[in-house]
mmCIF file of N, CA and C in Angstrom:
data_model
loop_
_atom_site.group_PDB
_atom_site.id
_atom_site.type_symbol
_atom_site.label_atom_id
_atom_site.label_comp_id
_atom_site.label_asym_id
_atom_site.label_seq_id
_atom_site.Cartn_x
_atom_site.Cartn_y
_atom_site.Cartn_z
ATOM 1 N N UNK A 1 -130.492 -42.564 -28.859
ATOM 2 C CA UNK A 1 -129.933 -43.895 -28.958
ATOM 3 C C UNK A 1 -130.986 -44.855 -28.437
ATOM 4 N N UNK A 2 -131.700 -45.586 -29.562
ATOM 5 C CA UNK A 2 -132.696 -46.311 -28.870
ATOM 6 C C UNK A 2 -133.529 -45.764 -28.221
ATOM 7 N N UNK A 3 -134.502 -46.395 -27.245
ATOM 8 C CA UNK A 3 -135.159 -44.860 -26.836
ATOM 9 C C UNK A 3 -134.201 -44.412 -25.037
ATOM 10 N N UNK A 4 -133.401 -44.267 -25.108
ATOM 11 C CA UNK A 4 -132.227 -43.443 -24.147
ATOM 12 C C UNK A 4 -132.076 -42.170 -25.090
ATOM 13 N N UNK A 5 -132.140 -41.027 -24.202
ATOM 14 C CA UNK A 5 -131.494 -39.587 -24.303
ATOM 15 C C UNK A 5 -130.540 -39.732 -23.221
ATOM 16 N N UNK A 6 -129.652 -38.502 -23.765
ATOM 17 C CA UNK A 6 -128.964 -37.800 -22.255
ATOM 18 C C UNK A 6 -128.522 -36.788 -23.235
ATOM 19 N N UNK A 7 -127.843 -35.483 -22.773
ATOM 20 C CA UNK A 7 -127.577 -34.099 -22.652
ATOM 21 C C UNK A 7 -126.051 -34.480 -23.429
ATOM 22 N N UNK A 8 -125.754 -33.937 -24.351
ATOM 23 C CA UNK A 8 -124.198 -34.047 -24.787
ATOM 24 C C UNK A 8 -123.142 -33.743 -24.071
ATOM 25 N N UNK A 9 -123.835 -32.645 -23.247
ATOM 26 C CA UNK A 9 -122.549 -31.693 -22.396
ATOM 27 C C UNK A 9 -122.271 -32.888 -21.141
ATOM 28 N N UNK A 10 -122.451 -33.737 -20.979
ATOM 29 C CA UNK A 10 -123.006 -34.675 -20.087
ATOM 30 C C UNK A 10 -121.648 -35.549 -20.583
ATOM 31 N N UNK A 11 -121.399 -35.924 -21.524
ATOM 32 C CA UNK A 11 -119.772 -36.581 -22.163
ATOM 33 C C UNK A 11 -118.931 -36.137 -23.183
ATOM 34 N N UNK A 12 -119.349 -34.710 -23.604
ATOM 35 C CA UNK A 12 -118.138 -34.132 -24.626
ATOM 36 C C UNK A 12 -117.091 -33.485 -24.049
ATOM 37 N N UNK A 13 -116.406 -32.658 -24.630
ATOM 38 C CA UNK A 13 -115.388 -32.039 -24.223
ATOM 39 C C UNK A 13 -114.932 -31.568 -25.375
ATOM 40 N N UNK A 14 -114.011 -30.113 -25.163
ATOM 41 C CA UNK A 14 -112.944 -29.985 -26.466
ATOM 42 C C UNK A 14 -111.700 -31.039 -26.584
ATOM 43 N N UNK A 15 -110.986 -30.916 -27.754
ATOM 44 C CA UNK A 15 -109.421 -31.116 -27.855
ATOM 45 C C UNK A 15 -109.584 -31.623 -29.210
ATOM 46 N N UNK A 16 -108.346 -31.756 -29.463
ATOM 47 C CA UNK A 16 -107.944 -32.427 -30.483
ATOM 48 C C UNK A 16 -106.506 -32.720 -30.626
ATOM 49 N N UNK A 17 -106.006 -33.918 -31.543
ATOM 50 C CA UNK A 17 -104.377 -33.950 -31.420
ATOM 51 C C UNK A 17 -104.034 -32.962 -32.665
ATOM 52 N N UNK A 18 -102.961 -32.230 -32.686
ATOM 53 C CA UNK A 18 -102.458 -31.731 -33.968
ATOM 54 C C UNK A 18 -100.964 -32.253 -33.964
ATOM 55 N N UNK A 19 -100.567 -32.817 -34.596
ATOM 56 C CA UNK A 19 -98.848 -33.120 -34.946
ATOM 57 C C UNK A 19 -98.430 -34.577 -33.934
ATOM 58 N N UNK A 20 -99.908 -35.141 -33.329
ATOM 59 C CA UNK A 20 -99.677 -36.128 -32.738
ATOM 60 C C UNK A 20 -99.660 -35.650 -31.402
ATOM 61 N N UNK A 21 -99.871 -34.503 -30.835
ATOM 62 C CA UNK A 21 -99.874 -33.616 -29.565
ATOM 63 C C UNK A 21 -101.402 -33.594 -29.319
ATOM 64 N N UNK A 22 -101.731 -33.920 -27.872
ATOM 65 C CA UNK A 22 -102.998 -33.625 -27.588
ATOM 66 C C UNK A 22 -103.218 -31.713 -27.019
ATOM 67 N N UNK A 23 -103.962 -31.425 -27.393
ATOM 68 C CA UNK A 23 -104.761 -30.053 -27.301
ATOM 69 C C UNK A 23 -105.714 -29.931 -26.363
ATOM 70 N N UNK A 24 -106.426 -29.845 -25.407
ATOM 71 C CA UNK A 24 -107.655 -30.163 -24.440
ATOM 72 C C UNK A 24 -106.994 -30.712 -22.938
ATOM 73 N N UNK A 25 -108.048 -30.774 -22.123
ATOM 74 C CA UNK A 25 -108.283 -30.934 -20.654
ATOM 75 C C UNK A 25 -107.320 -32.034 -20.890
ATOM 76 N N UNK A 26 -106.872 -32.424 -19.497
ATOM 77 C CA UNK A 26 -105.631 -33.662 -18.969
ATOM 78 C C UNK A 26 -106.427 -35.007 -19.194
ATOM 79 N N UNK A 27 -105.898 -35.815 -20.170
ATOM 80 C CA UNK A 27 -106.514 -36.846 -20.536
ATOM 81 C C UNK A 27 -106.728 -37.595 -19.086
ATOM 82 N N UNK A 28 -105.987 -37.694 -18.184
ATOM 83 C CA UNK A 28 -106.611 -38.227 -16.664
ATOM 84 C C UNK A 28 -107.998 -37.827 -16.446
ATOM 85 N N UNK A 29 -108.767 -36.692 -16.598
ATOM 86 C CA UNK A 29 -109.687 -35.871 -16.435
ATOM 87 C C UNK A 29 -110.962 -36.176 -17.545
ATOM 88 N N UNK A 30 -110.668 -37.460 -18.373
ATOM 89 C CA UNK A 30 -111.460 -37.917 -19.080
ATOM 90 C C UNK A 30 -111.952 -39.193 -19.190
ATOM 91 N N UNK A 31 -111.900 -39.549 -17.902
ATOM 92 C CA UNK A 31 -112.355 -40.649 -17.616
ATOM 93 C C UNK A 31 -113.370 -40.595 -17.488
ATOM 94 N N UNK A 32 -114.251 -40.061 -16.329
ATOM 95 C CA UNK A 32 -115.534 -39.949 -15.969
ATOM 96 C C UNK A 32 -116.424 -39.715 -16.908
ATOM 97 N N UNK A 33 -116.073 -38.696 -18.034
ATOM 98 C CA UNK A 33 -116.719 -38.423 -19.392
ATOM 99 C C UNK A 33 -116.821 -40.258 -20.018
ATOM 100 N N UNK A 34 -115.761 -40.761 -20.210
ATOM 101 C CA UNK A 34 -116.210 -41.531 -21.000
ATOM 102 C C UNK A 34 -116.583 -43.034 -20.330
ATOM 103 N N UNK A 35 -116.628 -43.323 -18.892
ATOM 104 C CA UNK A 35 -117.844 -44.406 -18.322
ATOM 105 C C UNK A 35 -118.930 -43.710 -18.230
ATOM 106 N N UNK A 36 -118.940 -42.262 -18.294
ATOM 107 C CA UNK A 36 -120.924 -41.807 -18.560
ATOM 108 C C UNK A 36 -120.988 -42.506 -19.793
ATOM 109 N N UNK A 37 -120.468 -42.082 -20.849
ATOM 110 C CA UNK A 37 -121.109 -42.246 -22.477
ATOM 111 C C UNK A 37 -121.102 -43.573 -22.630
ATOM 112 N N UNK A 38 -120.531 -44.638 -22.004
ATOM 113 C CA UNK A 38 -120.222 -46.121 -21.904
ATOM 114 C C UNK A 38 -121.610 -46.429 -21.063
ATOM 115 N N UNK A 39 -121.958 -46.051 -19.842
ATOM 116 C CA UNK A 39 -123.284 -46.249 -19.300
ATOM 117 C C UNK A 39 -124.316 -45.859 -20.119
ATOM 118 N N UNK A 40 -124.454 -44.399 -20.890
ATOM 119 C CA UNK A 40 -125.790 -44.250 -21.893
ATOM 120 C C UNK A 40 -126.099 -44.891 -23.007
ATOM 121 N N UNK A 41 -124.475 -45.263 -23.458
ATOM 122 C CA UNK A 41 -124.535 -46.446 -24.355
ATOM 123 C C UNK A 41 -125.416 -47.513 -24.421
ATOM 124 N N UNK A 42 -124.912 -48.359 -23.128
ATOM 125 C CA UNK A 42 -125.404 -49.547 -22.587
ATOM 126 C C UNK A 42 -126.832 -49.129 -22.587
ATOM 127 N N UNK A 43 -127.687 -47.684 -21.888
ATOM 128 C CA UNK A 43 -128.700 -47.746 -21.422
ATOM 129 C C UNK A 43 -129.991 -48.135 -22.774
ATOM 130 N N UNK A 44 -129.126 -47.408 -23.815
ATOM 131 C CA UNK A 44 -129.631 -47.177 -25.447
ATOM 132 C C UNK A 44 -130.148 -48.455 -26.019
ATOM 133 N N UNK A 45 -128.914 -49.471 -25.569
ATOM 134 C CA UNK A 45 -129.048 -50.821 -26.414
ATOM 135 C C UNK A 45 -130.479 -51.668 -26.303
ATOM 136 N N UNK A 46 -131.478 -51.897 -27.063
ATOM 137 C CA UNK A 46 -132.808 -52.397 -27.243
ATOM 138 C C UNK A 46 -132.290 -54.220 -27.068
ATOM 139 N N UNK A 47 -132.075 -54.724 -25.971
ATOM 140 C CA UNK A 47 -131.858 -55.728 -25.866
ATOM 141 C C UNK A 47 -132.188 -56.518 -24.447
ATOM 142 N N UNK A 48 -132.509 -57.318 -24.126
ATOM 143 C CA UNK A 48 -132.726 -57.660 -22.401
ATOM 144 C C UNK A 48 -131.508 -58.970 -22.320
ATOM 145 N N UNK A 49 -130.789 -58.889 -22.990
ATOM 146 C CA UNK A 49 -129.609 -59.425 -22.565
ATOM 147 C C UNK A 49 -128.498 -58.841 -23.035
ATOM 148 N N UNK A 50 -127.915 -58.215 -22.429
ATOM 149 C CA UNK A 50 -126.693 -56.905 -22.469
ATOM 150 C C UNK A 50 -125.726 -56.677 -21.051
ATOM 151 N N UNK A 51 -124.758 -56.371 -21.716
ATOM 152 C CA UNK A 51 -123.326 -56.312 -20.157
ATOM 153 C C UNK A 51 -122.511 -55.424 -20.783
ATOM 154 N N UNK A 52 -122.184 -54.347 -19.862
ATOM 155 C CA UNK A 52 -121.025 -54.138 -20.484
ATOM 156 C C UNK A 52 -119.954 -54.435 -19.015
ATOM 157 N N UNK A 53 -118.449 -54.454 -19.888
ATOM 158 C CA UNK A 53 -117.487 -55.169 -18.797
ATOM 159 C C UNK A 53 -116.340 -54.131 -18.934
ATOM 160 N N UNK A 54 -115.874 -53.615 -17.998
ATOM 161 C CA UNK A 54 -114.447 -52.850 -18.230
ATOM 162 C C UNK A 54 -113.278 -53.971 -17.999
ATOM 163 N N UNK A 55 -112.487 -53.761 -18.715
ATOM 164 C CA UNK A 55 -111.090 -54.386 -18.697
ATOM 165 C C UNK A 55 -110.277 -53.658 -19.086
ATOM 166 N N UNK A 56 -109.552 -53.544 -18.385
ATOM 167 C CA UNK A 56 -107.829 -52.605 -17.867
ATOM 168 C C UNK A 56 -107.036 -53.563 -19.130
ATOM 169 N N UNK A 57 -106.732 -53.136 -20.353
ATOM 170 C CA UNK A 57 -105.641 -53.494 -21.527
ATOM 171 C C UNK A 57 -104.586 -52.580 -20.912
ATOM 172 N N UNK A 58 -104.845 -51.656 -21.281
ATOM 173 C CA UNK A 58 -103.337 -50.708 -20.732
ATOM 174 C C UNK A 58 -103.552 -50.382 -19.935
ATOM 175 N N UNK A 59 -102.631 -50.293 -18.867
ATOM 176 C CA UNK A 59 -102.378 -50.043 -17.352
ATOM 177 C C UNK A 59 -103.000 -48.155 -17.226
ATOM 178 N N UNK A 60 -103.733 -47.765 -16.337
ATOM 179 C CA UNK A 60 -104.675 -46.267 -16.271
ATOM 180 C C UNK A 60 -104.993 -45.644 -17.909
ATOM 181 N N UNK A 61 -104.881 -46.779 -18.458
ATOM 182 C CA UNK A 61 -106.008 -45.863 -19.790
ATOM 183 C C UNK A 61 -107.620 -46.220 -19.722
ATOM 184 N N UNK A 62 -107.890 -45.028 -19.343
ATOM 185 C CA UNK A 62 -109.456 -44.940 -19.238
ATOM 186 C C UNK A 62 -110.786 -45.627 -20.275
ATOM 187 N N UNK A 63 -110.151 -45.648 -21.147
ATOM 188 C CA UNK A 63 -110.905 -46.492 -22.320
ATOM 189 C C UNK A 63 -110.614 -48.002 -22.165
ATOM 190 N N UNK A 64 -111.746 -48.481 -21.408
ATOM 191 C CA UNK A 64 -111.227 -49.468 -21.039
ATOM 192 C C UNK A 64 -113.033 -50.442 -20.725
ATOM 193 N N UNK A 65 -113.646 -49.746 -21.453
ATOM 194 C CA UNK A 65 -115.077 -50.151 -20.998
ATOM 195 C C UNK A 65 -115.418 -51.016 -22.630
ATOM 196 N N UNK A 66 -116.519 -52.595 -22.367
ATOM 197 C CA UNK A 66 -116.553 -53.174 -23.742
ATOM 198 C C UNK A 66 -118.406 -53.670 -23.516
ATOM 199 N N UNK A 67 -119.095 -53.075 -24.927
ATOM 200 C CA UNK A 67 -120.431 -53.608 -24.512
ATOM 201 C C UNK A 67 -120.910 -54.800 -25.040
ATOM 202 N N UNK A 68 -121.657 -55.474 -24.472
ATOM 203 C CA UNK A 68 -122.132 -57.049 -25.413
ATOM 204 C C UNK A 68 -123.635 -56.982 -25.406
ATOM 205 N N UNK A 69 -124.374 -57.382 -26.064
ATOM 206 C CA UNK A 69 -125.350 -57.831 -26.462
ATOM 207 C C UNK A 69 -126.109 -58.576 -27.315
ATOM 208 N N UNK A 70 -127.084 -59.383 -27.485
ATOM 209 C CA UNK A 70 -127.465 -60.307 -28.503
ATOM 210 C C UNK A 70 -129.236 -60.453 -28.158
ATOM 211 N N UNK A 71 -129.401 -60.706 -28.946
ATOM 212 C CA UNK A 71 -131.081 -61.130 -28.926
ATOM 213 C C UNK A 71 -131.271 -61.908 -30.118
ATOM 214 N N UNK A 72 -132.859 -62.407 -29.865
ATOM 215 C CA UNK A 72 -132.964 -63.892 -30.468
ATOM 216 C C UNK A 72 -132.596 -63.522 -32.116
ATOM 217 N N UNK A 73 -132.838 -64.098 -33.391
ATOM 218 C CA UNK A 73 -132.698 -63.937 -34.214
ATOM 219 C C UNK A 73 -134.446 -63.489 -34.751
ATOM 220 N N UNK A 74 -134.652 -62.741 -35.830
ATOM 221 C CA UNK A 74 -135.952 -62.820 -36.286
ATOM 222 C C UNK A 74 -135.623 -62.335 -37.715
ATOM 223 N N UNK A 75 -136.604 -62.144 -38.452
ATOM 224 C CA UNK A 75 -136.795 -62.320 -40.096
ATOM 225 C C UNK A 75 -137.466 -60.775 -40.447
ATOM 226 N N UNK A 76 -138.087 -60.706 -39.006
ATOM 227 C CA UNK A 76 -138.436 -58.817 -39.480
ATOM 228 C C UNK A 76 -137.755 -58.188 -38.704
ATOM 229 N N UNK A 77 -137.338 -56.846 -38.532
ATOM 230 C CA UNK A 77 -136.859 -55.913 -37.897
ATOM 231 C C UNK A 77 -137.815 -55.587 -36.644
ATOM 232 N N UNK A 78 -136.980 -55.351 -35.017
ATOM 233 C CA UNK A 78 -137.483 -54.568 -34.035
ATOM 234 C C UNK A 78 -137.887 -53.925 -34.354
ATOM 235 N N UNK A 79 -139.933 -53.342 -33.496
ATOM 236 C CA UNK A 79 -140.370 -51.819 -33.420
ATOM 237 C C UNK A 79 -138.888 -50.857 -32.984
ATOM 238 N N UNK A 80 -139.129 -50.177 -33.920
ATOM 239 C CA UNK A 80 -138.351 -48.594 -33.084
ATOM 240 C C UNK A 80 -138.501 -48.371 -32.084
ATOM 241 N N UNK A 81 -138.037 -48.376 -31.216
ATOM 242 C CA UNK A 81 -138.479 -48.127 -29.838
ATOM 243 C C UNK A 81 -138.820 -46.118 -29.482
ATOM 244 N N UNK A 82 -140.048 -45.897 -28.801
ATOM 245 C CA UNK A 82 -140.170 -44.679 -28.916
ATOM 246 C C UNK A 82 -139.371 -43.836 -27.504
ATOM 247 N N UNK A 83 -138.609 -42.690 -28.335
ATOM 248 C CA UNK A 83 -137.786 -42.061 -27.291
ATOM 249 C C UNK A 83 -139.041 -41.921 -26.010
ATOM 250 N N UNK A 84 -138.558 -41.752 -24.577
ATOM 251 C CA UNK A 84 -139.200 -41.350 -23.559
ATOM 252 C C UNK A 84 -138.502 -39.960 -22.805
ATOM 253 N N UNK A 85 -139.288 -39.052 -22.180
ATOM 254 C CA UNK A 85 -138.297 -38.294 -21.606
ATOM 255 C C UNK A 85 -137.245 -39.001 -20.371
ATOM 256 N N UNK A 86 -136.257 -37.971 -20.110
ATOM 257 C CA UNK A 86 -134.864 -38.655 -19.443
ATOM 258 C C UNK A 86 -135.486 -38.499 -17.664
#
């Protein structure tokens, strides 16, 4: 992502819903997974003006993290930025 790595095992997990039923670890227990992937996110974004902000919509739902960013406008495309090690 941009030039950010990190390790998958680092924010995946199993589960899945079948019949509208969740399958996998206690969705309480998936929080921490997903403000990592919300931080590598952020770290990824090729921008020097970037925030991300959590806001509580539903009362303890963990998904609750939002990223922003913008940079100037231009007519050619950003260098690629080259991955670095982590």
């Amino acid at each position: 992502l941009g030039a950010h790595t990190f390790a998958a095992a680092e924010v995946c997990c199993w589960g899945s819903y079948h019949h509208n039923r969740w399958t996998g670890p206690v969705k309480a227990t998936m929080a921490p997974r997903f403000r990592c992937w919300a931080e590598h996110l952020h770290r990824g974004i090729q921008s020097q003006r970037k925030a991300i902000v959590r806001v509580e919509l539903v009362e303890a739902h963990y998904q609750d993290t939002y990223l922003f960013a913008s940079r100037p406008f231009s007519v050619t495309c950003p260098a690629s930025p080259v991955a670095s090690p982590k």
